[in-house]
Short mmCIF file of C-alpha atoms and ligand atoms in Angstrom, two decimals:
data_model
loop_
_atom_site.label_atom_id
_atom_site.label_comp_id
_atom_site.label_asym_id
_atom_site.label_seq_id
_atom_site.Cartn_x
_atom_site.Cartn_y
_atom_site.Cartn_z
CA UNK A 1 99.24 95.66 76.56
CA UNK A 2 96.81 93.53 78.47
CA UNK A 3 95.95 95.16 81.78
CA UNK A 4 94.05 93.45 84.59
CA UNK A 5 92.25 95.57 87.15
CA UNK A 6 89.98 94.61 90.03
CA UNK A 7 87.80 95.86 92.85
CA UNK A 8 84.83 94.67 94.91
CA UNK A 9 82.39 96.33 92.52
CA UNK A 10 82.07 99.44 90.39
CA UNK A 11 84.61 101.51 92.39
CA UNK A 12 87.58 100.38 90.34
CA UNK A 13 85.79 101.57 87.21
CA UNK A 14 86.77 105.10 88.30
CA UNK A 15 90.40 103.97 87.99
CA UNK A 16 89.74 102.18 84.70
CA UNK A 17 88.12 105.33 83.33
CA UNK A 18 91.26 107.39 84.03
CA UNK A 19 93.46 104.70 82.45
CA UNK A 20 91.35 104.62 79.30
CA UNK A 21 91.50 108.43 79.12
CA UNK A 22 95.31 108.43 79.25
CA UNK A 23 95.97 105.14 77.42
CA UNK A 24 93.05 104.48 75.07
CA UNK A 25 94.89 101.86 73.02
CA UNK A 26 95.07 98.96 75.41
CA UNK A 27 93.25 95.78 76.22
CA UNK A 28 91.61 96.14 79.64
CA UNK A 29 90.22 93.26 81.67
CA UNK A 30 88.23 94.35 84.71
CA UNK A 31 87.05 92.06 87.52
CA UNK A 32 84.40 93.28 89.97
CA UNK A 33 83.62 90.95 92.86
CA UNK A 34 80.03 92.17 93.28
CA UNK A 35 78.92 88.92 94.89
CA UNK A 36 81.19 89.62 97.85
CA UNK A 37 80.99 93.37 98.27
CA UNK A 38 81.57 95.35 100.36
CA UNK A 39 85.22 94.48 100.98
CA UNK A 40 85.67 97.34 103.45
CA UNK A 41 83.98 95.57 106.36
CA UNK A 42 85.80 92.22 105.91
CA UNK A 43 88.91 91.13 107.77
CA UNK A 44 92.27 90.41 106.18
CA UNK A 45 91.81 86.62 106.17
CA UNK A 46 88.51 86.86 104.30
CA UNK A 47 89.95 89.36 101.84
CA UNK A 48 92.94 87.13 101.07
CA UNK A 49 90.55 84.24 100.33
CA UNK A 50 88.59 86.44 97.95
CA UNK A 51 91.65 87.77 96.18
CA UNK A 52 93.20 84.35 95.34
CA UNK A 53 90.71 83.38 92.58
CA UNK A 54 91.00 86.87 91.11
CA UNK A 55 94.76 86.51 90.75
CA UNK A 56 94.34 83.03 89.19
CA UNK A 57 91.80 84.51 86.77
CA UNK A 58 94.29 87.17 85.66
CA UNK A 59 97.06 84.57 85.33
CA UNK A 60 94.81 82.54 82.97
CA UNK A 61 94.07 85.70 81.01
CA UNK A 62 97.84 86.28 80.69
CA UNK A 63 97.68 89.95 81.62
CA UNK A 64 100.92 91.97 81.53
CA UNK A 65 100.23 93.49 84.93
CA UNK A 66 97.54 93.84 87.58
CA UNK A 67 96.23 97.07 89.07
CA UNK A 68 94.64 96.77 92.51
CA UNK A 69 91.89 99.30 91.85
CA UNK A 70 90.75 98.97 95.45
CA UNK A 71 91.94 100.91 98.48
CA UNK A 72 90.91 98.17 100.90
CA UNK A 73 92.95 95.41 99.21
CA UNK A 74 95.86 97.83 98.67
CA UNK A 75 95.96 98.81 102.33
CA UNK A 76 95.48 95.31 103.73
CA UNK A 77 96.76 92.60 101.35
CA UNK A 78 99.33 94.14 98.99
CA UNK A 79 102.45 92.34 100.22
CA UNK A 80 100.70 88.93 100.41
CA UNK A 81 99.13 89.45 97.02
CA UNK A 82 102.48 90.20 95.37
CA UNK A 83 103.75 86.86 96.66
CA UNK A 84 100.84 85.00 95.01
CA UNK A 85 101.97 85.73 91.46
CA UNK A 86 104.88 86.50 89.18
CA UNK A 87 102.75 89.06 87.31
CA UNK A 88 103.73 92.63 88.30
CA UNK A 89 101.14 94.12 90.65
CA UNK A 90 100.53 97.82 91.41
CA UNK A 91 98.59 99.03 94.41
CA UNK A 92 96.70 102.30 94.46
CA UNK A 93 97.74 103.74 97.82
CA UNK A 94 101.57 103.86 97.55
CA UNK A 95 101.62 106.43 94.68
CA UNK A 96 99.13 108.60 96.59
CA UNK A 97 101.32 108.56 99.70
CA UNK A 98 104.42 109.35 97.62
CA UNK A 99 102.63 112.24 95.93
CA UNK A 100 101.44 113.67 99.26
CA UNK A 101 104.87 113.31 100.86
CA UNK A 102 106.34 115.40 98.04
CA UNK A 103 103.83 118.20 98.43
CA UNK A 104 103.27 120.78 101.07
CA UNK A 105 99.89 119.91 102.45
CA UNK A 106 100.03 120.48 106.18
CA UNK A 107 96.69 118.99 107.14
CA UNK A 108 95.11 116.11 105.31
CA UNK A 109 91.86 114.25 105.72
CA UNK A 110 91.12 110.79 104.38
CA UNK A 111 87.75 109.20 103.75
CA UNK A 112 88.04 105.43 103.38
CA UNK A 113 86.50 102.09 104.27
CA UNK A 114 86.68 100.69 107.81
CA UNK A 115 89.39 98.20 106.84
CA UNK A 116 91.62 100.83 105.21
CA UNK A 117 91.27 103.23 108.14
CA UNK A 118 91.96 100.41 110.62
CA UNK A 119 95.19 99.64 108.75
CA UNK A 120 96.36 103.24 109.48
CA UNK A 121 98.38 103.10 106.29
CA UNK A 122 97.95 106.84 105.74
CA UNK A 123 98.82 107.91 109.28
CA UNK A 124 101.80 105.54 109.34
CA UNK A 125 103.28 106.49 105.98
CA UNK A 126 102.48 110.17 105.59
CA UNK A 127 105.17 112.56 106.81
CA UNK A 128 102.63 115.26 107.74
CA UNK A 129 101.52 115.14 111.36
CA UNK A 130 97.99 116.48 110.92
CA UNK A 131 96.30 113.47 109.31
CA UNK A 132 92.64 112.85 110.00
CA UNK A 133 91.42 109.37 109.04
CA UNK A 134 87.66 108.99 108.80
CA UNK A 135 85.66 105.79 108.28
CA UNK A 136 82.79 106.32 105.87
CA UNK A 137 81.12 102.89 105.76
CA UNK A 138 77.83 104.19 104.35
CA UNK A 139 79.39 105.39 101.11
CA UNK A 140 79.96 102.09 99.24
CA UNK A 141 76.41 100.73 99.78
CA UNK A 142 75.00 104.16 98.86
CA UNK A 143 76.95 104.18 95.61
CA UNK A 144 76.38 100.55 94.63
CA UNK A 145 72.64 100.77 95.41
CA UNK A 146 72.23 104.22 93.89
CA UNK A 147 70.72 105.60 97.08
CA UNK A 148 72.69 108.70 98.00
CA UNK A 149 71.92 110.30 101.36
CA UNK A 150 73.07 113.91 101.21
CA UNK A 151 72.75 114.47 104.96
CA UNK A 152 75.26 111.67 105.65
CA UNK A 153 77.67 113.03 103.04
CA UNK A 154 77.31 116.56 104.44
CA UNK A 155 78.04 115.42 108.00
CA UNK A 156 81.32 113.83 106.93
CA UNK A 157 82.26 116.91 104.91
CA UNK A 158 81.72 119.12 107.96
CA UNK A 159 84.50 117.20 109.71
CA UNK A 160 87.11 117.91 107.01
CA UNK A 161 86.26 121.26 105.39
CA UNK A 162 89.13 123.10 107.12
CA UNK A 163 91.88 120.70 105.97
CA UNK A 164 94.27 121.43 103.11
CA UNK A 165 93.21 118.40 101.07
CA UNK A 166 90.76 115.48 101.16
CA UNK A 167 92.02 112.12 99.92
CA UNK A 168 89.43 109.70 98.57
CA UNK A 169 90.96 106.55 100.04
CA UNK A 170 88.39 104.26 98.42
CA UNK A 171 88.02 103.97 94.65
CA UNK A 172 84.22 104.13 94.89
CA UNK A 173 84.30 107.65 96.28
CA UNK A 174 85.12 109.59 93.08
CA UNK A 175 81.56 108.61 92.13
CA UNK A 176 80.43 111.04 94.88
CA UNK A 177 82.55 113.92 93.62
CA UNK A 178 79.60 116.16 92.67
CA UNK A 179 77.98 115.68 96.08
CA UNK A 180 81.27 116.24 97.97
CA UNK A 181 81.90 119.43 96.02
CA UNK A 182 78.56 120.79 97.22
CA UNK A 183 80.00 120.98 100.73
CA UNK A 184 83.76 121.27 100.21
CA UNK A 185 85.97 123.80 98.49
CA UNK A 186 89.31 122.14 99.38
CA UNK A 187 91.18 120.00 96.78
CA UNK A 188 89.87 116.44 96.58
CA UNK A 189 92.33 113.75 95.46
CA UNK A 190 91.33 110.77 93.32
CA UNK A 191 94.05 108.12 93.92
CA UNK A 192 93.95 107.06 90.26
CA UNK A 193 95.79 110.27 89.30
CA UNK A 194 99.00 109.75 91.33
CA UNK A 195 98.92 106.08 90.29
CA UNK A 196 98.79 107.01 86.61
CA UNK A 197 101.52 109.61 87.10
CA UNK A 198 103.77 107.02 88.72
CA UNK A 199 103.76 104.47 85.89
CA UNK A 200 104.64 104.57 82.23
CA UNK A 201 102.91 102.03 80.01
CA UNK A 202 102.74 101.53 76.27
CA UNK A 203 99.62 102.40 74.35
CA UNK A 204 99.93 100.23 71.30
CA UNK A 205 97.14 97.64 71.20
CA UNK A 206 93.65 97.89 69.71
CA UNK A 207 91.21 99.06 72.37
CA UNK A 208 89.28 96.25 73.98
CA UNK A 209 87.38 96.25 77.25
CA UNK A 210 86.15 93.11 79.00
CA UNK A 211 84.19 93.44 82.23
CA UNK A 212 83.75 90.42 84.49
CA UNK A 213 81.56 90.54 87.58
CA UNK A 214 80.73 87.80 90.05
CA UNK A 215 77.09 88.97 90.17
CA UNK A 216 75.32 90.99 87.50
CA UNK A 217 71.90 92.68 87.81
CA UNK A 218 70.14 95.58 86.09
CA UNK A 219 71.26 98.07 88.73
CA UNK A 220 74.89 97.13 88.04
CA UNK A 221 74.41 97.50 84.27
CA UNK A 222 72.86 100.95 84.79
CA UNK A 223 75.74 102.00 87.03
CA UNK A 224 78.35 100.81 84.53
CA UNK A 225 76.65 102.71 81.71
CA UNK A 226 76.89 105.93 83.71
CA UNK A 227 80.65 105.51 84.18
CA UNK A 228 81.97 103.78 81.05
CA UNK A 229 81.13 105.33 77.69
CA UNK A 230 83.27 103.02 75.53
CA UNK A 231 81.97 99.73 74.17
CA UNK A 232 82.61 96.64 76.24
CA UNK A 233 81.90 92.96 76.63
CA UNK A 234 80.37 91.98 79.99
CA UNK A 235 80.20 88.51 81.52
CA UNK A 236 79.23 86.95 84.84
CA UNK A 237 81.99 84.81 86.26
N1 LIG B 1 86.47 100.28 96.24
C1 LIG B 1 87.10 99.58 97.28
C2 LIG B 1 88.09 100.41 98.05
O1 LIG B 1 88.75 101.20 97.37
C3 LIG B 1 86.24 98.60 98.06
C4 LIG B 1 85.12 99.18 98.82
C5 LIG B 1 84.26 98.10 99.47
O2 LIG B 1 83.89 97.14 98.82
O3 LIG B 1 83.98 98.26 100.67
O4 LIG B 1 88.29 100.32 99.22
#
């Protein structure tokens, strides 16, 4: 199968990594819009403009389906995006909400981008009443620029340590898992896992990985090498 996946930058690679682990025999095409990141501070109109060329790109590549490996686009543009194409599209937030609604967590905390938190998708769709949504706008720049500030991370963790579960509502945040675990002993949910558990795909093509980014520099290459261990082709688009 040919699978298209996209995000603003390296965040979606955390989703890609889980897909490769479960389905190693597929052709993956990843699109990272590094020229326009972060997405989390942009409004819906801007995001829709940015998403259009990505969908056209995947249509040209004739992918079998598209994974929105981005919490911000999933929370803000999913219904519009589905109307842009006949290719099946999967968002990353719906399976997380379904998973949480079928489990007995009483209090939940969510770290996500400004745009995702402003959408209140978690508060609106989760059955549980005790849902704490927290904007963590420093995280994406910290991760993309490789400049982690532990005091900022710790301060956010102090707000959620007594909840039953922390949901990483942005696909960049699994890249902070080691730092978050320094301050938290509650379960931490990577949205890629419920997504993968909610779909069944075949695993019958030779492995191939193509990475496309709208801006490539040495920092990006170093970041990719830390996340993706398989061989890949990378191109600026
Ligand atoms: N990784 C994306 C998300 O899941 C986008 C983050 C950003 O660019 O602000 O929300």
